[in-house]
The first five atom37 places (N, CA, C, CB, O) and aatype in JSON, in Angstrom:
{
  "aatype": [12, 16, 13, 6, 6, 10, 5, 6, 1, 19, 1, 3, 6, 19, 7, 19, 1, 10, 13, 16, 19, 10, 0, 17, 9, 14, 6, 1, 1, 0, 10, 1, 1, 19, 8, 16, 15, 8, 14, 6, 5, 18, 14, 19, 7, 7, 6, 11, 15, 19, 6, 9, 0, 5, 7, 17, 10, 0, 16, 4, 9, 6, 7, 1, 16, 14, 18, 10, 7, 14, 3, 1, 0, 0, 19, 1, 7, 9, 13, 0, 3, 8, 0, 10, 9, 6, 15, 10, 7, 4, 7, 0, 19, 9, 2, 19, 14, 19, 19, 6, 3, 7, 6, 19, 19, 7, 19, 10, 2, 10, 10, 3, 0, 6, 7, 0, 18, 3, 3, 0, 15, 19, 0, 0, 0, 6, 11, 10, 0, 14, 10, 0, 19, 14, 0, 10, 1, 3, 0, 19, 1],
  "atom_mask": [
    [1, 1, 1, 1, 1],
    [1, 1, 1, 1, 1],
    [1, 1, 1, 1, 1],
    [1, 1, 1, 1, 1],
    [1, 1, 1, 1, 1],
    [1, 1, 1, 1, 1],
    [1, 1, 1, 1, 1],
    [1, 1, 1, 1, 1],
    [1, 1, 1, 1, 1],
    [1, 1, 1, 1, 1],
    [1, 1, 1, 1, 1],
    [1, 1, 1, 1, 1],
    [1, 1, 1, 1, 1],
    [1, 1, 1, 1, 1],
    [1, 1, 1, 0, 1],
    [1, 1, 1, 1, 1],
    [1, 1, 1, 1, 1],
    [1, 1, 1, 1, 1],
    [1, 1, 1, 1, 1],
    [1, 1, 1, 1, 1],
    [1, 1, 1, 1, 1],
    [1, 1, 1, 1, 1],
    [1, 1, 1, 1, 1],
    [1, 1, 1, 1, 1],
    [1, 1, 1, 1, 1],
    [1, 1, 1, 1, 1],
    [1, 1, 1, 1, 1],
    [1, 1, 1, 1, 1],
    [1, 1, 1, 1, 1],
    [1, 1, 1, 1, 1],
    [1, 1, 1, 1, 1],
    [1, 1, 1, 1, 1],
    [1, 1, 1, 1, 1],
    [1, 1, 1, 1, 1],
    [1, 1, 1, 1, 1],
    [1, 1, 1, 1, 1],
    [1, 1, 1, 1, 1],
    [1, 1, 1, 1, 1],
    [1, 1, 1, 1, 1],
    [1, 1, 1, 1, 1],
    [1, 1, 1, 1, 1],
    [1, 1, 1, 1, 1],
    [1, 1, 1, 1, 1],
    [1, 1, 1, 1, 1],
    [1, 1, 1, 0, 1],
    [1, 1, 1, 0, 1],
    [1, 1, 1, 1, 1],
    [1, 1, 1, 1, 1],
    [1, 1, 1, 1, 1],
    [1, 1, 1, 1, 1],
    [1, 1, 1, 1, 1],
    [1, 1, 1, 1, 1],
    [1, 1, 1, 1, 1],
    [1, 1, 1, 1, 1],
    [1, 1, 1, 0, 1],
    [1, 1, 1, 1, 1],
    [1, 1, 1, 1, 1],
    [1, 1, 1, 1, 1],
    [1, 1, 1, 1, 1],
    [1, 1, 1, 1, 1],
    [1, 1, 1, 1, 1],
    [1, 1, 1, 1, 1],
    [1, 1, 1, 0, 1],
    [1, 1, 1, 1, 1],
    [1, 1, 1, 1, 1],
    [1, 1, 1, 1, 1],
    [1, 1, 1, 1, 1],
    [1, 1, 1, 1, 1],
    [1, 1, 1, 0, 1],
    [1, 1, 1, 1, 1],
    [1, 1, 1, 1, 1],
    [1, 1, 1, 1, 1],
    [1, 1, 1, 1, 1],
    [1, 1, 1, 1, 1],
    [1, 1, 1, 1, 1],
    [1, 1, 1, 1, 1],
    [1, 1, 1, 0, 1],
    [1, 1, 1, 1, 1],
    [1, 1, 1, 1, 1],
    [1, 1, 1, 1, 1],
    [1, 1, 1, 1, 1],
    [1, 1, 1, 1, 1],
    [1, 1, 1, 1, 1],
    [1, 1, 1, 1, 1],
    [1, 1, 1, 1, 1],
    [1, 1, 1, 1, 1],
    [1, 1, 1, 1, 1],
    [1, 1, 1, 1, 1],
    [1, 1, 1, 0, 1],
    [1, 1, 1, 1, 1],
    [1, 1, 1, 0, 1],
    [1, 1, 1, 1, 1],
    [1, 1, 1, 1, 1],
    [1, 1, 1, 1, 1],
    [1, 1, 1, 1, 1],
    [1, 1, 1, 1, 1],
    [1, 1, 1, 1, 1],
    [1, 1, 1, 1, 1],
    [1, 1, 1, 1, 1],
    [1, 1, 1, 1, 1],
    [1, 1, 1, 1, 1],
    [1, 1, 1, 0, 1],
    [1, 1, 1, 1, 1],
    [1, 1, 1, 1, 1],
    [1, 1, 1, 1, 1],
    [1, 1, 1, 0, 1],
    [1, 1, 1, 1, 1],
    [1, 1, 1, 1, 1],
    [1, 1, 1, 1, 1],
    [1, 1, 1, 1, 1],
    [1, 1, 1, 1, 1],
    [1, 1, 1, 1, 1],
    [1, 1, 1, 1, 1],
    [1, 1, 1, 1, 1],
    [1, 1, 1, 0, 1],
    [1, 1, 1, 1, 1],
    [1, 1, 1, 1, 1],
    [1, 1, 1, 1, 1],
    [1, 1, 1, 1, 1],
    [1, 1, 1, 1, 1],
    [1, 1, 1, 1, 1],
    [1, 1, 1, 1, 1],
    [1, 1, 1, 1, 1],
    [1, 1, 1, 1, 1],
    [1, 1, 1, 1, 1],
    [1, 1, 1, 1, 1],
    [1, 1, 1, 1, 1],
    [1, 1, 1, 1, 1],
    [1, 1, 1, 1, 1],
    [1, 1, 1, 1, 1],
    [1, 1, 1, 1, 1],
    [1, 1, 1, 1, 1],
    [1, 1, 1, 1, 1],
    [1, 1, 1, 1, 1],
    [1, 1, 1, 1, 1],
    [1, 1, 1, 1, 1],
    [1, 1, 1, 1, 1],
    [1, 1, 1, 1, 1],
    [1, 1, 1, 1, 1],
    [1, 1, 1, 1, 1],
    [1, 1, 1, 1, 1]
  ],
  "atom_positions": [
    [[-15.83, -6.38, 4.33], [-15.48, -6.1, 2.94], [-14.23, -6.9, 2.57], [-15.24, -4.58, 2.73], [-13.26, -6.93, 3.32]],
    [[-14.27, -7.53, 1.41], [-13.11, -8.28, 0.93], [-12.09, -7.31, 0.31], [-13.54, -9.35, -0.11], [-12.41, -6.16, 0.01]],
    [[-10.87, -7.81, 0.13], [-9.86, -6.99, -0.53], [-10.27, -6.65, -1.96], [-8.5, -7.71, -0.53], [-9.99, -5.55, -2.44]],
    [[-10.94, -7.58, -2.63], [-11.38, -7.33, -4.0], [-12.41, -6.21, -4.05], [-11.97, -8.62, -4.62], [-12.38, -5.35, -4.93]],
    [[-13.33, -6.22, -3.08], [-14.33, -5.14, -3.01], [-13.66, -3.8, -2.7], [-15.4, -5.46, -1.94], [-14.02, -2.77, -3.26]],
    [[-12.7, -3.84, -1.8], [-11.96, -2.62, -1.47], [-11.21, -2.11, -2.7], [-10.97, -2.87, -0.31], [-11.19, -0.9, -2.97]],
    [[-10.61, -3.02, -3.45], [-9.88, -2.62, -4.66], [-10.81, -1.88, -5.63], [-9.27, -3.87, -5.36], [-10.42, -0.87, -6.22]],
    [[-12.03, -2.37, -5.79], [-12.98, -1.7, -6.68], [-13.36, -0.32, -6.15], [-14.24, -2.56, -6.85], [-13.49, 0.63, -6.93]],
    [[-13.54, -0.19, -4.85], [-13.83, 1.12, -4.26], [-12.67, 2.09, -4.5], [-14.11, 0.99, -2.74], [-12.89, 3.25, -4.85]],
    [[-11.45, 1.59, -4.32], [-10.27, 2.43, -4.56], [-10.23, 2.85, -6.02], [-8.97, 1.67, -4.18], [-9.98, 4.02, -6.32]],
    [[-10.47, 1.92, -6.92], [-10.46, 2.23, -8.36], [-11.5, 3.31, -8.68], [-10.73, 0.95, -9.2], [-11.22, 4.24, -9.44]],
    [[-12.71, 3.18, -8.11], [-13.79, 4.12, -8.39], [-13.59, 5.49, -7.73], [-15.1, 3.54, -7.92], [-13.89, 6.52, -8.33]],
    [[-13.08, 5.49, -6.5], [-13.04, 6.73, -5.72], [-11.7, 7.46, -5.75], [-13.39, 6.42, -4.31], [-11.65, 8.66, -5.48]],
    [[-10.62, 6.75, -6.08], [-9.31, 7.39, -6.1], [-8.64, 7.22, -7.46], [-8.4, 6.82, -5.0], [-8.06, 8.16, -8.01]],
    [[-8.74, 6.0, -8.0], [-8.04, 5.65, -9.24], [-6.8, 4.84, -8.88], [0.0, 0.0, 0.0], [-6.07, 5.2, -7.96]],
    [[-6.56, 3.75, -9.62], [-5.41, 2.9, -9.31], [-5.12, 1.98, -10.49], [-5.65, 2.08, -8.03], [-6.04, 1.46, -11.13]],
    [[-3.84, 1.78, -10.77], [-3.41, 0.77, -11.75], [-2.88, -0.47, -11.04], [-2.32, 1.35, -12.69], [-3.18, -1.59, -11.44]],
    [[-2.11, -0.25, -9.99], [-1.53, -1.33, -9.2], [-1.96, -1.11, -7.76], [0.03, -1.39, -9.33], [-1.72, -0.05, -7.19]],
    [[-2.61, -2.12, -7.17], [-3.1, -2.01, -5.8], [-2.64, -3.22, -5.01], [-4.65, -1.9, -5.77], [-2.89, -4.36, -5.41]],
    [[-1.98, -2.98, -3.9], [-1.6, -4.05, -3.0], [-1.95, -3.67, -1.58], [-0.09, -4.37, -3.13], [-2.04, -2.49, -1.23]],
    [[-2.16, -4.69, -0.77], [-2.39, -4.51, 0.66], [-1.31, -5.3, 1.37], [-3.84, -4.96, 1.09], [-1.11, -6.49, 1.09]],
    [[-0.62, -4.65, 2.29], [0.45, -5.28, 3.05], [0.08, -5.33, 4.52], [1.78, -4.54, 2.85], [-0.4, -4.35, 5.08]],
    [[0.3, -6.48, 5.15], [0.1, -6.61, 6.59], [1.41, -6.26, 7.28], [-0.38, -8.06, 6.97], [2.47, -6.7, 6.84]],
    [[1.34, -5.49, 8.35], [2.52, -5.1, 9.11], [2.78, -6.19, 10.16], [2.33, -3.69, 9.79], [1.9, -6.54, 10.95]],
    [[4.01, -6.71, 10.16], [4.44, -7.73, 11.1], [5.46, -7.07, 12.04], [5.05, -9.0, 10.36], [6.65, -7.1, 11.76]],
    [[4.99, -6.47, 13.13], [5.88, -5.63, 13.96], [7.07, -6.36, 14.55], [5.09, -5.02, 15.07], [8.15, -5.79, 14.65]],
    [[6.89, -7.62, 14.95], [8.01, -8.33, 15.58], [9.18, -8.55, 14.62], [7.53, -9.66, 16.12], [10.31, -8.75, 15.06]],
    [[8.91, -8.52, 13.32], [9.98, -8.66, 12.32], [10.25, -7.37, 11.57], [9.61, -9.75, 11.34], [11.13, -7.31, 10.71]],
    [[9.48, -6.32, 11.89], [9.58, -5.05, 11.16], [9.53, -5.33, 9.65], [10.89, -4.29, 11.53], [10.37, -4.87, 8.88]],
    [[8.5, -6.1, 9.27], [8.35, -6.52, 7.87], [6.91, -6.29, 7.43], [8.75, -8.01, 7.7], [5.99, -6.19, 8.25]],
    [[6.73, -6.21, 6.13], [5.42, -6.09, 5.51], [5.2, -7.31, 4.63], [5.29, -4.76, 4.69], [6.05, -7.65, 3.8]],
    [[4.05, -7.98, 4.81], [3.72, -9.16, 4.0], [2.53, -8.83, 3.11], [3.4, -10.38, 4.91], [1.51, -8.34, 3.58]],
    [[2.68, -9.1, 1.81], [1.61, -8.83, 0.85], [0.48, -9.83, 1.04], [2.14, -8.9, -0.6], [0.69, -11.04, 0.97]],
    [[-0.73, -9.31, 1.29], [-1.89, -10.17, 1.5], [-2.93, -10.0, 0.39], [-2.53, -9.87, 2.85], [-3.89, -10.77, 0.32]],
    [[-2.74, -9.0, -0.48], [-3.63, -8.81, -1.63], [-2.86, -8.06, -2.71], [-4.93, -8.04, -1.23], [-2.02, -7.21, -2.42]],
    [[-3.18, -8.39, -3.95], [-2.53, -7.73, -5.07], [-3.44, -7.72, -6.3], [-1.2, -8.42, -5.41], [-4.19, -8.66, -6.54]],
    [[-3.37, -6.65, -7.04], [-4.08, -6.59, -8.32], [-3.24, -7.22, -9.44], [-4.43, -5.13, -8.67], [-3.75, -7.48, -10.53]],
    [[-1.95, -7.45, -9.17], [-1.03, -7.99, -10.17], [-0.27, -9.19, -9.57], [-0.04, -6.88, -10.64], [0.9, -9.06, -9.23]],
    [[-0.94, -10.35, -9.45], [-0.31, -11.49, -8.78], [0.94, -12.03, -9.47], [-1.29, -12.59, -8.65], [1.81, -12.61, -8.82]],
    [[1.04, -11.85, -10.78], [2.23, -12.35, -11.47], [3.47, -11.57, -11.04], [2.05, -12.26, -12.99], [4.51, -12.16, -10.75]],
    [[3.35, -10.23, -11.01], [4.49, -9.39, -10.65], [4.67, -9.25, -9.14], [4.33, -8.02, -11.27], [5.79, -9.13, -8.65]],
    [[3.56, -9.26, -8.41], [3.58, -9.03, -6.97], [2.73, -10.09, -6.27], [3.07, -7.61, -6.62], [1.61, -9.81, -5.86]],
    [[3.27, -11.31, -6.12], [2.47, -12.4, -5.56], [2.14, -12.21, -4.08], [3.19, -13.71, -5.75], [2.92, -11.63, -3.32]],
    [[0.97, -12.7, -3.7], [0.58, -12.72, -2.29], [1.6, -13.55, -1.53], [-0.87, -13.28, -2.1], [2.07, -14.58, -2.01]],
    [[1.95, -13.09, -0.34], [2.91, -13.8, 0.48], [4.29, -13.2, 0.44], [0.0, 0.0, 0.0], [5.11, -13.46, 1.32]],
    [[4.57, -12.39, -0.58], [5.87, -11.74, -0.67], [6.06, -10.79, 0.52], [0.0, 0.0, 0.0], [5.1, -10.19, 1.0]],
    [[7.3, -10.67, 0.98], [7.59, -9.8, 2.12], [8.63, -8.76, 1.77], [8.06, -10.61, 3.31], [9.5, -8.97, 0.92]],
    [[8.5, -7.63, 2.45], [9.48, -6.55, 2.33], [10.01, -6.26, 3.72], [8.85, -5.27, 1.67], [9.23, -6.09, 4.66]],
    [[11.31, -6.2, 3.85], [11.88, -5.84, 5.14], [13.09, -4.94, 4.94], [12.28, -7.1, 5.94], [13.0, -3.73, 5.13]],
    [[14.22, -5.52, 4.54], [15.45, -4.73, 4.45], [15.38, -3.64, 3.39], [16.62, -5.64, 4.17], [16.08, -2.63, 3.5]],
    [[14.57, -3.83, 2.35], [14.53, -2.82, 1.29], [13.57, -1.67, 1.59], [14.15, -3.47, -0.01], [13.42, -0.76, 0.77]],
    [[12.92, -1.69, 2.75], [12.02, -0.61, 3.11], [12.85, 0.6, 3.52], [11.04, -1.03, 4.26], [13.72, 0.49, 4.39]],
    [[12.58, 1.74, 2.91], [13.31, 2.96, 3.24], [12.96, 3.4, 4.67], [12.98, 4.1, 2.23], [11.78, 3.43, 5.04]],
    [[13.98, 3.73, 5.46], [13.76, 4.09, 6.86], [12.86, 5.31, 7.0], [15.09, 4.36, 7.54], [12.03, 5.36, 7.91]],
    [[13.0, 6.29, 6.11], [12.14, 7.47, 6.17], [10.68, 7.11, 5.92], [0.0, 0.0, 0.0], [9.78, 7.7, 6.52]],
    [[10.46, 6.15, 5.04], [9.1, 5.69, 4.77], [8.52, 5.02, 6.0], [9.08, 4.73, 3.56], [7.37, 5.27, 6.37]],
    [[9.31, 4.15, 6.64], [8.85, 3.49, 7.86], [8.47, 4.51, 8.93], [9.93, 2.55, 8.39], [7.44, 4.38, 9.59]],
    [[9.32, 5.54, 9.09], [9.05, 6.56, 10.1], [7.75, 7.29, 9.8], [10.22, 7.57, 10.17], [7.0, 7.63, 10.71]],
    [[7.47, 7.54, 8.53], [6.24, 8.24, 8.14], [5.02, 7.35, 8.27], [6.35, 8.75, 6.7], [4.1, 7.66, 9.02]],
    [[5.01, 6.24, 7.54], [3.81, 5.41, 7.42], [3.54, 4.54, 8.64], [3.92, 4.54, 6.21], [2.4, 4.47, 9.11]],
    [[4.54, 3.89, 9.14], [4.32, 2.93, 10.22], [4.4, 3.63, 11.58], [5.35, 1.79, 10.14], [3.45, 3.59, 12.36]],
    [[5.52, 4.25, 11.86], [5.68, 4.88, 13.17], [4.82, 6.14, 13.31], [7.14, 5.23, 13.4], [4.24, 6.37, 14.37]],
    [[4.74, 6.94, 12.25], [3.98, 8.18, 12.32], [2.51, 8.04, 11.94], [0.0, 0.0, 0.0], [1.73, 8.97, 12.13]],
    [[2.14, 6.86, 11.41], [0.74, 6.6, 11.01], [0.22, 7.68, 10.05], [-0.17, 6.51, 12.26], [-0.94, 8.09, 10.13]],
    [[1.1, 8.12, 9.17], [0.79, 9.2, 8.24], [0.92, 8.69, 6.8], [1.72, 10.41, 8.47], [1.88, 7.98, 6.49]],
    [[-0.02, 9.03, 5.93], [0.1, 8.59, 4.54], [1.34, 9.19, 3.86], [-1.16, 8.98, 3.75], [1.83, 10.25, 4.25]],
    [[1.81, 8.49, 2.86], [2.92, 8.96, 2.05], [2.39, 9.2, 0.64], [4.11, 7.93, 2.05], [1.72, 8.35, 0.06]],
    [[2.71, 10.36, 0.1], [2.37, 10.7, -1.29], [3.67, 10.86, -2.07], [1.5, 12.01, -1.37], [4.5, 11.71, -1.76]],
    [[3.82, 10.03, -3.08], [4.92, 10.16, -4.02], [4.31, 10.51, -5.37], [0.0, 0.0, 0.0], [3.88, 9.62, -6.1]],
    [[4.27, 11.8, -5.73], [3.51, 12.23, -6.9], [4.16, 11.95, -8.25], [3.24, 13.66, -6.79], [3.51, 12.07, -9.3]],
    [[5.46, 11.57, -8.24], [6.16, 11.42, -9.51], [7.17, 10.28, -9.44], [6.87, 12.73, -9.88], [7.4, 9.67, -8.39]],
    [[7.77, 10.0, -10.61], [8.72, 8.88, -10.7], [9.9, 9.04, -9.75], [9.23, 8.73, -12.13], [10.38, 8.06, -9.19]],
    [[10.37, 10.25, -9.58], [11.52, 10.47, -8.69], [11.18, 10.04, -7.27], [11.94, 11.96, -8.7], [12.01, 9.43, -6.59]],
    [[9.98, 10.34, -6.82], [9.57, 9.94, -5.47], [9.45, 8.42, -5.38], [8.23, 10.6, -5.09], [9.85, 7.82, -4.38]],
    [[8.9, 7.8, -6.41], [8.77, 6.33, -6.43], [10.15, 5.69, -6.4], [7.98, 5.86, -7.7], [10.38, 4.73, -5.66]],
    [[11.07, 6.22, -7.19], [12.44, 5.68, -7.22], [13.12, 5.82, -5.87], [13.27, 6.38, -8.3], [13.96, 5.0, -5.5]],
    [[12.76, 6.86, -5.13], [13.4, 7.11, -3.85], [13.01, 6.14, -2.75], [0.0, 0.0, 0.0], [13.74, 5.99, -1.77]],
    [[11.87, 5.46, -2.89], [11.45, 4.56, -1.8], [11.29, 3.1, -2.22], [10.17, 5.04, -1.23], [11.2, 2.23, -1.35]],
    [[11.24, 2.81, -3.51], [11.01, 1.43, -3.94], [12.21, 0.88, -4.7], [9.77, 1.35, -4.82], [12.62, 1.42, -5.72]],
    [[12.77, -0.21, -4.18], [13.88, -0.87, -4.86], [13.44, -1.43, -6.21], [14.46, -1.98, -3.98], [14.26, -1.57, -7.12]],
    [[12.15, -1.77, -6.34], [11.62, -2.37, -7.58], [10.98, -1.32, -8.49], [10.6, -3.46, -7.24], [10.01, -1.62, -9.2]],
    [[11.51, -0.11, -8.46], [10.91, 0.98, -9.24], [10.87, 0.7, -10.74], [11.66, 2.27, -9.0], [9.98, 1.19, -11.43]],
    [[11.82, -0.07, -11.26], [11.81, -0.37, -12.7], [10.57, -1.2, -13.06], [13.1, -1.13, -13.12], [9.93, -0.95, -14.08]],
    [[10.23, -2.18, -12.23], [9.03, -2.99, -12.46], [7.79, -2.11, -12.32], [8.96, -4.18, -11.46], [6.86, -2.21, -13.13]],
    [[7.76, -1.26, -11.32], [6.63, -0.34, -11.12], [6.42, 0.52, -12.36], [6.86, 0.55, -9.87], [5.3, 0.67, -12.83]],
    [[7.5, 1.09, -12.87], [7.41, 1.95, -14.06], [6.98, 1.15, -15.28], [8.75, 2.63, -14.32], [6.28, 1.68, -16.15]],
    [[7.4, -0.12, -15.37], [7.02, -0.94, -16.53], [5.51, -1.21, -16.55], [7.78, -2.28, -16.51], [4.96, -1.54, -17.6]],
    [[4.85, -1.06, -15.4], [3.4, -1.25, -15.32], [2.65, 0.06, -15.56], [3.02, -1.82, -13.96], [1.43, 0.13, -15.4]],
    [[3.39, 1.11, -15.95], [2.76, 2.4, -16.24], [2.53, 3.25, -15.01], [0.0, 0.0, 0.0], [1.75, 4.2, -15.04]],
    [[3.2, 2.91, -13.93], [3.0, 3.65, -12.68], [4.18, 4.57, -12.39], [2.79, 2.67, -11.52], [5.35, 4.2, -12.56]],
    [[3.85, 5.78, -11.95], [4.88, 6.74, -11.58], [4.43, 7.64, -10.45], [0.0, 0.0, 0.0], [5.01, 8.7, -10.22]],
    [[3.4, 7.21, -9.73], [2.91, 7.93, -8.55], [2.4, 6.91, -7.56], [1.8, 8.97, -8.93], [1.88, 5.86, -7.94]],
    [[2.53, 7.23, -6.27], [2.13, 6.28, -5.23], [1.49, 7.0, -4.05], [3.34, 5.47, -4.75], [1.86, 8.12, -3.69]],
    [[0.51, 6.32, -3.48], [-0.04, 6.7, -2.18], [0.07, 5.46, -1.31], [-1.53, 7.23, -2.29], [-0.4, 4.39, -1.68]],
    [[0.68, 5.62, -0.14], [0.72, 4.56, 0.86], [-0.07, 5.06, 2.06], [2.2, 4.16, 1.26], [0.24, 6.12, 2.61]],
    [[-1.08, 4.3, 2.46], [-1.94, 4.71, 3.58], [-1.88, 3.65, 4.67], [-3.41, 4.94, 3.11], [-2.22, 2.5, 4.43]],
    [[-1.46, 4.04, 5.88], [-1.48, 3.06, 6.96], [-2.92, 2.7, 7.34], [-0.73, 3.6, 8.18], [-3.8, 3.56, 7.35]],
    [[-3.12, 1.44, 7.64], [-4.41, 0.95, 8.12], [-4.24, 0.78, 9.64], [-4.84, -0.41, 7.41], [-3.42, -0.01, 10.09]],
    [[-5.03, 1.53, 10.4], [-4.85, 1.58, 11.85], [-6.09, 1.01, 12.55], [-4.59, 3.04, 12.32], [-7.23, 1.32, 12.19]],
    [[-5.82, 0.17, 13.55], [-6.88, -0.38, 14.39], [-6.46, -0.21, 15.84], [-7.17, -1.89, 14.05], [-5.38, -0.64, 16.23]],
    [[-7.31, 0.42, 16.63], [-7.02, 0.65, 18.05], [-5.66, 1.31, 18.26], [-7.08, -0.66, 18.81], [-4.92, 0.95, 19.17]],
    [[-5.34, 2.28, 17.4], [-4.1, 3.04, 17.54], [-2.85, 2.35, 17.03], [0.0, 0.0, 0.0], [-1.76, 2.92, 17.1]],
    [[-2.99, 1.13, 16.52], [-1.84, 0.38, 16.02], [-1.95, 0.16, 14.52], [-1.71, -0.97, 16.74], [-3.04, -0.11, 14.01]],
    [[-0.83, 0.28, 13.82], [-0.81, 0.0, 12.38], [-0.88, -1.51, 12.18], [0.47, 0.59, 11.7], [-0.07, -2.26, 12.73]],
    [[-1.87, -1.94, 11.39], [-2.01, -3.37, 11.08], [-1.66, -3.67, 9.63], [-3.43, -3.84, 11.37], [-1.51, -4.83, 9.24]],
    [[-1.53, -2.62, 8.83], [-1.19, -2.82, 7.43], [-1.09, -1.51, 6.68], [0.0, 0.0, 0.0], [-1.2, -0.43, 7.26]],
    [[-0.89, -1.64, 5.39], [-0.73, -0.48, 4.52], [-1.43, -0.75, 3.19], [0.79, -0.16, 4.29], [-1.3, -1.83, 2.62]],
    [[-2.18, 0.24, 2.72], [-2.73, 0.2, 1.36], [-1.73, 0.89, 0.45], [-4.15, 0.89, 1.29], [-1.26, 1.99, 0.74]],
    [[-1.41, 0.24, -0.67], [-0.5, 0.81, -1.66], [-1.27, 1.03, -2.95], [0.73, -0.11, -1.9], [-1.74, 0.08, -3.58]],
    [[-1.4, 2.29, -3.34], [-2.07, 2.66, -4.58], [-1.02, 3.24, -5.51], [-3.23, 3.68, -4.32], [-0.3, 4.16, -5.13]],
    [[-0.93, 2.73, -6.71], [0.0, 3.26, -7.7], [-0.74, 3.53, -8.99], [1.17, 2.29, -7.93], [-1.61, 2.76, -9.4]],
    [[-0.38, 4.63, -9.63], [-1.01, 5.03, -10.89], [0.0, 5.84, -11.7], [-2.33, 5.85, -10.64], [1.17, 5.93, -11.32]],
    [[-0.44, 6.41, -12.79], [0.44, 7.17, -13.67], [1.04, 8.37, -12.94], [-0.32, 7.64, -14.91], [0.44, 8.92, -12.01]],
    [[2.22, 8.77, -13.36], [2.87, 9.95, -12.79], [1.9, 11.13, -12.82], [4.18, 10.29, -13.55], [1.27, 11.39, -13.84]],
    [[1.8, 11.83, -11.71], [0.93, 13.0, -11.62], [-0.53, 12.7, -11.35], [0.0, 0.0, 0.0], [-1.34, 13.62, -11.28]],
    [[-0.89, 11.42, -11.2], [-2.3, 11.06, -11.01], [-2.82, 11.4, -9.62], [-2.5, 9.58, -11.26], [-4.03, 11.55, -9.42]],
    [[-1.92, 11.52, -8.64], [-2.35, 11.72, -7.25], [-1.94, 13.08, -6.71], [-1.77, 10.63, -6.37], [-0.91, 13.65, -7.07]],
    [[-2.8, 13.59, -5.81], [-2.53, 14.84, -5.11], [-3.09, 14.72, -3.7], [-3.16, 16.07, -5.87], [-3.48, 13.63, -3.28]],
    [[-3.12, 15.82, -2.96], [-3.6, 15.77, -1.58], [-5.05, 15.29, -1.48], [-3.46, 17.13, -0.93], [-5.42, 14.62, -0.52]],
    [[-5.88, 15.64, -2.46], [-7.27, 15.19, -2.45], [-7.34, 13.67, -2.64], [-8.08, 15.9, -3.56], [-8.2, 13.01, -2.06]],
    [[-6.44, 13.12, -3.44], [-6.38, 11.67, -3.64], [-6.0, 10.97, -2.33], [-5.37, 11.31, -4.75], [-6.55, 9.93, -1.99]],
    [[-5.05, 11.56, -1.62], [-4.63, 11.0, -0.34], [-5.8, 11.0, 0.64], [-3.44, 11.8, 0.25], [-6.03, 10.01, 1.34]],
    [[-6.53, 12.1, 0.7], [-7.68, 12.2, 1.61], [-8.73, 11.14, 1.27], [-8.31, 13.6, 1.53], [-9.31, 10.53, 2.17]],
    [[-8.98, 10.92, -0.01], [-9.95, 9.91, -0.43], [-9.47, 8.51, -0.05], [-10.2, 9.99, -1.95], [-10.26, 7.68, 0.4]],
    [[-8.18, 8.24, -0.22], [-7.63, 6.93, 0.14], [-7.68, 6.72, 1.66], [-6.18, 6.81, -0.37], [-7.96, 5.61, 2.12]],
    [[-7.41, 7.77, 2.41], [-7.46, 7.66, 3.88], [-8.85, 7.26, 4.37], [-7.05, 8.99, 4.53], [-8.97, 6.5, 5.33]],
    [[-9.88, 7.75, 3.72], [-11.25, 7.41, 4.12], [-11.55, 5.94, 3.88], [-12.25, 8.29, 3.35], [-12.39, 5.35, 4.57]],
    [[-10.88, 5.33, 2.92], [-11.12, 3.93, 2.59], [-10.3, 2.96, 3.45], [-10.82, 3.69, 1.13], [-10.68, 1.79, 3.59]],
    [[-9.2, 3.43, 4.01], [-8.29, 2.54, 4.75], [-8.97, 1.74, 5.86], [-7.18, 3.34, 5.34], [-8.69, 0.55, 5.99]],
    [[-9.85, 2.33, 6.68], [-10.46, 1.54, 7.76], [-11.27, 0.33, 7.25], [-11.37, 2.43, 8.58], [-11.48, -0.62, 7.99]],
    [[-11.71, 0.38, 6.02], [-12.48, -0.73, 5.46], [-11.64, -2.01, 5.32], [-13.04, -0.34, 4.1], [-12.18, -3.1, 5.19]],
    [[-10.31, -1.85, 5.35], [-9.41, -3.0, 5.19], [-9.16, -3.75, 6.48], [-8.1, -2.54, 4.62], [-8.63, -4.86, 6.45]],
    [[-9.54, -3.18, 7.63], [-9.19, -3.79, 8.92], [-9.68, -5.23, 9.04], [-9.76, -2.96, 10.05], [-8.86, -6.1, 9.34]],
    [[-10.96, -5.54, 8.83], [-11.4, -6.94, 9.02], [-10.67, -7.93, 8.11], [-12.9, -7.04, 8.77], [-10.28, -9.01, 8.56]],
    [[-10.49, -7.59, 6.86], [-9.81, -8.5, 5.93], [-8.34, -8.66, 6.3], [-9.93, -7.97, 4.48], [-7.79, -9.76, 6.17]],
    [[-7.7, -7.6, 6.77], [-6.32, -7.7, 7.22], [-6.21, -8.61, 8.44], [-5.75, -6.31, 7.54], [-5.3, -9.45, 8.52]],
    [[-7.11, -8.45, 9.37], [-7.09, -9.31, 10.56], [-7.27, -10.78, 10.16], [-8.22, -8.88, 11.57], [-6.58, -11.65, 10.69]],
    [[-8.18, -11.06, 9.23], [-8.38, -12.43, 8.77], [-7.13, -12.97, 8.07], [-9.58, -12.51, 7.82], [-6.8, -14.15, 8.2]],
    [[-6.45, -12.11, 7.32], [-5.28, -12.53, 6.54], [-4.09, -12.91, 7.4], [-4.88, -11.43, 5.58], [-3.26, -13.73, 6.97]],
    [[-3.97, -12.35, 8.58], [-2.8, -12.63, 9.41], [-3.07, -13.66, 10.5], [-2.31, -11.36, 10.03], [-2.19, -13.93, 11.32]],
    [[-4.25, -14.22, 10.53], [-4.56, -15.26, 11.53], [-3.92, -16.56, 11.17], [-6.06, -15.45, 11.66], [-4.08, -17.54, 11.89]]
  ]
}
C-alpha cells in the first residue's frame, strides 16, 4: 500500500485534515517526514529532533503507545509549530507508532479539528498503522 492509499483509508476510517508519516531514525533519535498531505507547509524530508517533547518520545517511540491530544492545549504542549497546525484548522492529534518486529519504524500523525478524536479514533488509527510498514521500509532505503 502506498502512503497516498493509506492517507485515503485514514480519511475514510478515522478522519483527517493533516496527515504525515514520519520515519524513526534511532541512531539520531530523529523523525524524518516521508509523506505529507500538505507539502507546502510540511515538506517531505523535513526532520524533527530537538523539538520533540521528551514525554512524547517516551510514549510513542519507547513505549510504542499511541498519543491522543484531543484539544488545542494538548497540541500546544507537544508541537513547537502549533501556530501553523492551528492555522490549518487542526486542534486535535493522534500519533500512532508503526511497529515492525517489535521495533518502531515510524509514526502516523493524524490531525483534525479540536474534539474530532477520541479513544475509538485511536483504535481505528492503530488498526491502520501496520499498513504503513512496507512503504516506510521503502522510504528509508
